[in-house]
Coordinates of C-alpha atoms in Angstrom, one line a residue:
M211 CA 6.4 -17.9 -13.2
F212 CA 6.5 -17.5 -9.5
L213 CA 10.3 -18.4 -9.5
L214 CA 10.7 -16.1 -12.4
G215 CA 8.5 -13.2 -10.8
W216 CA 10.7 -13.4 -7.6
G217 CA 14.0 -13.6 -9.0
L218 CA 13.2 -10.5 -11.1
A219 CA 12.1 -8.8 -7.9
A220 CA 15.2 -10.0 -5.6
L221 CA 17.2 -8.3 -8.4
A222 CA 15.3 -5.0 -8.1
L223 CA 15.3 -5.0 -4.2
L224 CA 19.1 -5.9 -4.4
L225 CA 19.8 -2.8 -6.7
A226 CA 17.8 -0.7 -4.3
W227 CA 19.6 -2.0 -1.3
A228 CA 22.8 -1.2 -3.0
W229 CA 21.8 2.1 -3.5
Q230 CA 20.7 2.5 0.0
Q231 CA 24.0 1.6 1.0
R232 CA 25.5 4.4 -0.4
T233 CA 22.8 7.0 0.4
H234 CA 22.3 5.9 4.0
D235 CA 18.5 6.4 3.1
A236 CA 16.3 2.9 2.8
S237 CA 13.0 5.1 2.1
A238 CA 13.2 4.6 -1.8
V239 CA 12.2 0.2 -0.8
D240 CA 8.7 1.2 -0.6
A241 CA 8.8 3.2 -4.3
V242 CA 10.9 0.4 -5.5
W243 CA 8.2 -2.1 -4.1
A244 CA 5.5 -0.6 -6.2
A245 CA 7.2 -0.1 -9.1
V246 CA 8.0 -3.8 -8.7
M247 CA 4.7 -4.9 -8.2
G248 CA 4.0 -3.3 -11.6
A249 CA 6.5 -4.6 -13.4
L250 CA 5.2 -8.3 -12.3
A251 CA 1.9 -7.2 -13.4
L252 CA 3.4 -6.7 -16.5
L253 CA 5.3 -9.9 -16.7
H254 CA 2.4 -12.2 -15.9
A255 CA 0.3 -10.3 -18.4
A256 CA 2.9 -11.1 -21.1
L257 CA 3.7 -14.6 -20.3
G258 CA 0.4 -16.0 -18.8
S259 CA -1.3 -18.8 -21.0
G260 CA -4.9 -17.5 -20.3
D261 CA -7.6 -15.4 -22.3
G262 CA -5.8 -12.6 -23.8
A263 CA -8.8 -10.1 -22.7
R264 CA -8.2 -10.9 -18.8
R265 CA -4.5 -10.5 -19.7
L266 CA -4.9 -7.0 -21.5
A267 CA -7.0 -5.9 -18.3
L268 CA -4.5 -7.3 -15.9
A269 CA -1.5 -5.0 -17.6
L270 CA -4.0 -2.1 -17.8
L271 CA -5.0 -1.7 -14.3
G272 CA -2.2 -3.4 -12.4
G273 CA 0.3 -1.4 -14.4
A274 CA -1.6 1.8 -13.9
W275 CA -2.3 1.3 -10.2
A276 CA 1.5 0.7 -9.7
A277 CA 2.7 3.2 -11.6
R278 CA 0.6 6.3 -9.3
L279 CA 1.3 4.4 -6.4
A280 CA 5.3 4.3 -7.0
L281 CA 5.4 8.1 -8.1
H282 CA 3.3 9.0 -5.2
L283 CA 6.0 7.3 -2.4
L284 CA 8.7 8.8 -4.7
R285 CA 7.6 12.2 -4.3
D286 CA 6.0 11.7 -0.6
R287 CA 8.9 9.9 1.0
V288 CA 12.2 10.2 -1.0
L289 CA 12.9 13.3 -3.0
G290 CA 14.1 16.0 -1.4
K291 CA 13.2 14.2 1.9
P292 CA 15.3 13.0 5.1
E293 CA 15.0 9.2 5.6
D294 CA 11.6 7.7 6.9
G295 CA 11.3 7.8 10.5
R296 CA 10.7 3.8 10.5
Y297 CA 13.9 3.3 8.4
R298 CA 15.9 5.6 11.2
R299 CA 14.6 3.5 14.0
L300 CA 15.8 0.2 12.1
R301 CA 19.2 1.4 11.1
A302 CA 19.5 2.2 14.9
W303 CA 18.2 -1.1 16.0
F304 CA 20.6 -2.8 13.5
G305 CA 23.4 -1.0 14.4
A306 CA 27.1 -2.3 13.1
R307 CA 25.2 -4.8 11.2
A308 CA 22.7 -2.1 9.2
G309 CA 24.0 -3.4 5.5
L310 CA 23.4 -7.1 6.7
G311 CA 20.1 -6.1 8.4
F312 CA 18.7 -4.1 5.5
F313 CA 19.8 -6.5 2.9
A314 CA 17.6 -9.3 4.8
Y315 CA 14.7 -6.6 5.0
F316 CA 14.9 -5.9 1.1
Q317 CA 14.6 -9.2 0.2
A318 CA 12.2 -10.1 2.6
Q319 CA 10.1 -7.3 0.1
A320 CA 11.3 -9.4 -2.8
L321 CA 9.7 -12.6 -1.3
A322 CA 6.2 -10.2 -0.3
A323 CA 6.1 -8.4 -3.8
A324 CA 6.2 -12.5 -5.1
V325 CA 3.5 -13.5 -3.2
F326 CA 1.4 -10.1 -3.6
A327 CA 1.8 -11.1 -7.2
L328 CA -0.2 -14.5 -6.9
P329 CA -3.4 -12.8 -8.0
F330 CA -1.6 -11.5 -11.1
L331 CA -0.6 -15.1 -11.9
A332 CA -4.1 -16.6 -11.3
V333 CA -5.5 -13.8 -13.6
A334 CA -2.8 -14.3 -16.4
Q335 CA -3.4 -18.1 -16.2
S336 CA -7.4 -18.0 -16.4
P337 CA -8.7 -19.6 -19.8
G338 CA -11.9 -18.5 -21.2
R339 CA -13.3 -14.9 -21.8
P340 CA -14.2 -13.3 -18.3
P341 CA -18.1 -12.7 -17.9
A342 CA -18.7 -9.4 -18.9
A343 CA -20.8 -8.5 -15.9
A344 CA -17.1 -9.6 -13.7
L345 CA -15.1 -7.2 -16.4
A346 CA -17.2 -4.3 -15.9
A347 CA -17.4 -4.5 -12.0
A348 CA -13.4 -5.0 -12.3
V349 CA -13.1 -1.9 -14.3
A350 CA -15.3 -0.1 -12.2
L351 CA -13.9 -1.2 -9.0
W352 CA -10.6 -0.3 -9.8
A353 CA -11.6 3.3 -11.1
L354 CA -13.6 3.6 -7.7
A355 CA -10.5 2.4 -5.6
V356 CA -7.3 4.3 -7.3
T357 CA -9.4 7.9 -7.6
G358 CA -10.4 7.6 -3.7
E359 CA -6.8 6.9 -2.7
S360 CA -5.2 9.4 -4.8
L361 CA -8.0 12.0 -3.6
A362 CA -7.4 10.9 -0.2
D363 CA -3.4 11.5 -1.2
R364 CA -3.9 14.8 -2.4
Q365 CA -6.0 15.7 0.4
L366 CA -4.0 14.9 3.0
A367 CA -0.6 16.6 1.0
A368 CA -2.6 19.7 1.0
W369 CA -3.6 19.7 4.7
R370 CA 0.1 19.2 5.5
A371 CA 1.5 22.1 3.2
D372 CA -0.9 24.7 5.3
P373 CA 1.1 26.1 7.8
A374 CA -2.0 26.7 10.0
Q375 CA -2.5 22.8 10.5
R376 CA 0.5 22.1 11.7
G377 CA 0.4 19.7 14.4
R378 CA -3.1 19.3 13.7
S379 CA -4.5 16.0 12.4
C380 CA -6.3 16.1 9.0
R381 CA -10.0 16.0 9.1
A382 CA -10.6 17.3 5.2
G383 CA -12.2 15.1 2.5
L384 CA -12.3 11.7 3.3
W385 CA -10.6 12.0 6.1
R386 CA -13.4 13.2 7.8
Y387 CA -14.9 9.5 7.6
S388 CA -11.7 7.2 8.0
R389 CA -8.4 7.8 9.4
H390 CA -6.7 5.7 6.8
P391 CA -9.2 6.5 3.5
N392 CA -5.8 5.6 1.6
Y393 CA -5.4 2.5 3.1
F394 CA -8.7 1.2 2.7
C395 CA -9.0 2.2 -0.7
E396 CA -5.5 0.4 -1.5
W397 CA -7.7 -2.6 0.0
L398 CA -10.8 -2.1 -1.9
H399 CA -8.5 -2.1 -5.1
W400 CA -7.5 -5.8 -4.7
F401 CA -10.9 -7.1 -5.0
T402 CA -10.1 -6.2 -9.0
Y403 CA -8.3 -9.3 -9.7
P404 CA -10.4 -11.7 -8.3
L405 CA -13.4 -10.1 -10.5
L406 CA -10.7 -10.2 -13.2
A407 CA -9.9 -14.2 -12.5
W408 CA -14.1 -14.7 -12.0
G409 CA -14.7 -18.1 -13.8
G410 CA -11.5 -19.0 -13.8
P411 CA -9.9 -22.0 -11.8
G412 CA -7.7 -19.6 -10.2
V413 CA -10.4 -17.1 -9.0
W414 CA -9.7 -18.3 -5.3
L415 CA -5.8 -17.6 -5.6
A416 CA -6.8 -14.0 -6.6
L417 CA -8.3 -13.9 -3.4
L418 CA -5.3 -13.9 -1.6
G419 CA -4.6 -10.6 -2.5
P420 CA -7.1 -8.6 -0.8
A421 CA -6.3 -11.0 2.5
L422 CA -3.3 -10.2 2.2
M423 CA -3.3 -7.0 2.2
L424 CA -5.8 -6.2 5.2
A425 CA -3.7 -8.3 7.2
T426 CA -0.7 -6.3 6.4
L427 CA -2.5 -2.9 6.8
L428 CA -4.2 -3.7 10.1
G429 CA -1.7 -5.6 12.0
V430 CA 2.0 -5.2 10.7
T431 CA 3.4 -2.3 9.0
G432 CA 0.1 -0.1 8.0
I433 CA -2.2 1.1 10.5
P434 CA -0.1 0.1 13.8
H435 CA 2.9 2.0 12.4
T436 CA 1.1 4.9 11.2
E437 CA -0.9 5.7 14.3
R438 CA 2.1 5.3 16.7
Q439 CA 4.0 8.0 14.8
A440 CA 0.9 9.9 15.0
L441 CA 0.4 10.0 18.7
A442 CA 4.4 10.8 19.1
S443 CA 4.0 13.7 17.0
R444 CA 0.3 14.9 17.6
G445 CA -0.8 13.5 20.9
E446 CA -4.0 14.7 22.5
D447 CA -5.4 15.9 19.1
Y448 CA -4.6 12.5 17.7
R449 CA -6.4 10.8 20.4
A450 CA -9.4 13.2 19.9
Y451 CA -9.2 12.3 16.2
Q452 CA -9.5 8.5 17.3
R453 CA -12.4 9.0 19.4
E454 CA -14.1 10.7 16.5
T455 CA -13.4 8.9 13.7
S456 CA -13.5 5.4 12.0
R457 CA -10.2 3.4 11.9
F458 CA -10.7 1.9 8.6
V459 CA -14.0 1.8 6.8
P460 CA -15.4 5.1 5.6
W461 CA -18.1 5.9 8.2
F462 CA -20.1 9.2 9.8
P463 CA -17.8 10.7 12.5
R464 CA -18.7 10.5 15.8
S465 CA -19.5 13.0 18.3
T466 CA -19.2 11.3 21.5
P467 CA -16.3 9.0 22.7
R468 CA -16.3 5.5 21.9
R469 CA -14.6 2.4 21.8
D470 CA -13.6 1.5 18.2
A471 CA -15.1 -1.7 16.8

């Protein structure tokens, strides 16, 4: 099942790579990755040998989460937008070997999708009905996290669309309490799958999801990249925002400068 998921992800990212070869714009890779995650949730739910209630919940929750994220990324970063700054820098770094470099990058994303889908596989292979409390908690947590992420995305889009806020860091709504509320909610969402796998032998594998997502957001492509971009574009305003606002977990703003915990 893992190899099948990896193969399908590799095919989807191969097609995305071929598209960027024509357009010289790699920005679509993020939306494609999210769509692939939804496809893997549906694949594992359809082919898994575990309890039907667990698999149905996986298909509905994993599929809906991925669809929302893919559509948001498509609107926010692809349609009518220039190539994302990350990929422009990567293209310049690859130089004459950009085609080969992006092929490797896109296929690395395919492998990452297969690994991130291991919690889906754990849910889909878990026998026996999940405890009612765990199933209810999974649905409630999913709803809270996906609603929070969607709200944060809308608040940021509205802030960016206001000409009066140009050059200023968003402090509206959830962004008053966390510099990255969308990332926090995205991480929170991944606890849905250990709850869906609760009582089954794969619950420990399902915990890989939130662990991998936290490591990615805090140390790889999430917060470090976003904050470098923000400091380059908004300078002192963003430094003030860093001093005032929690880095990740939502908390009340600070009135005096203090080093982040």
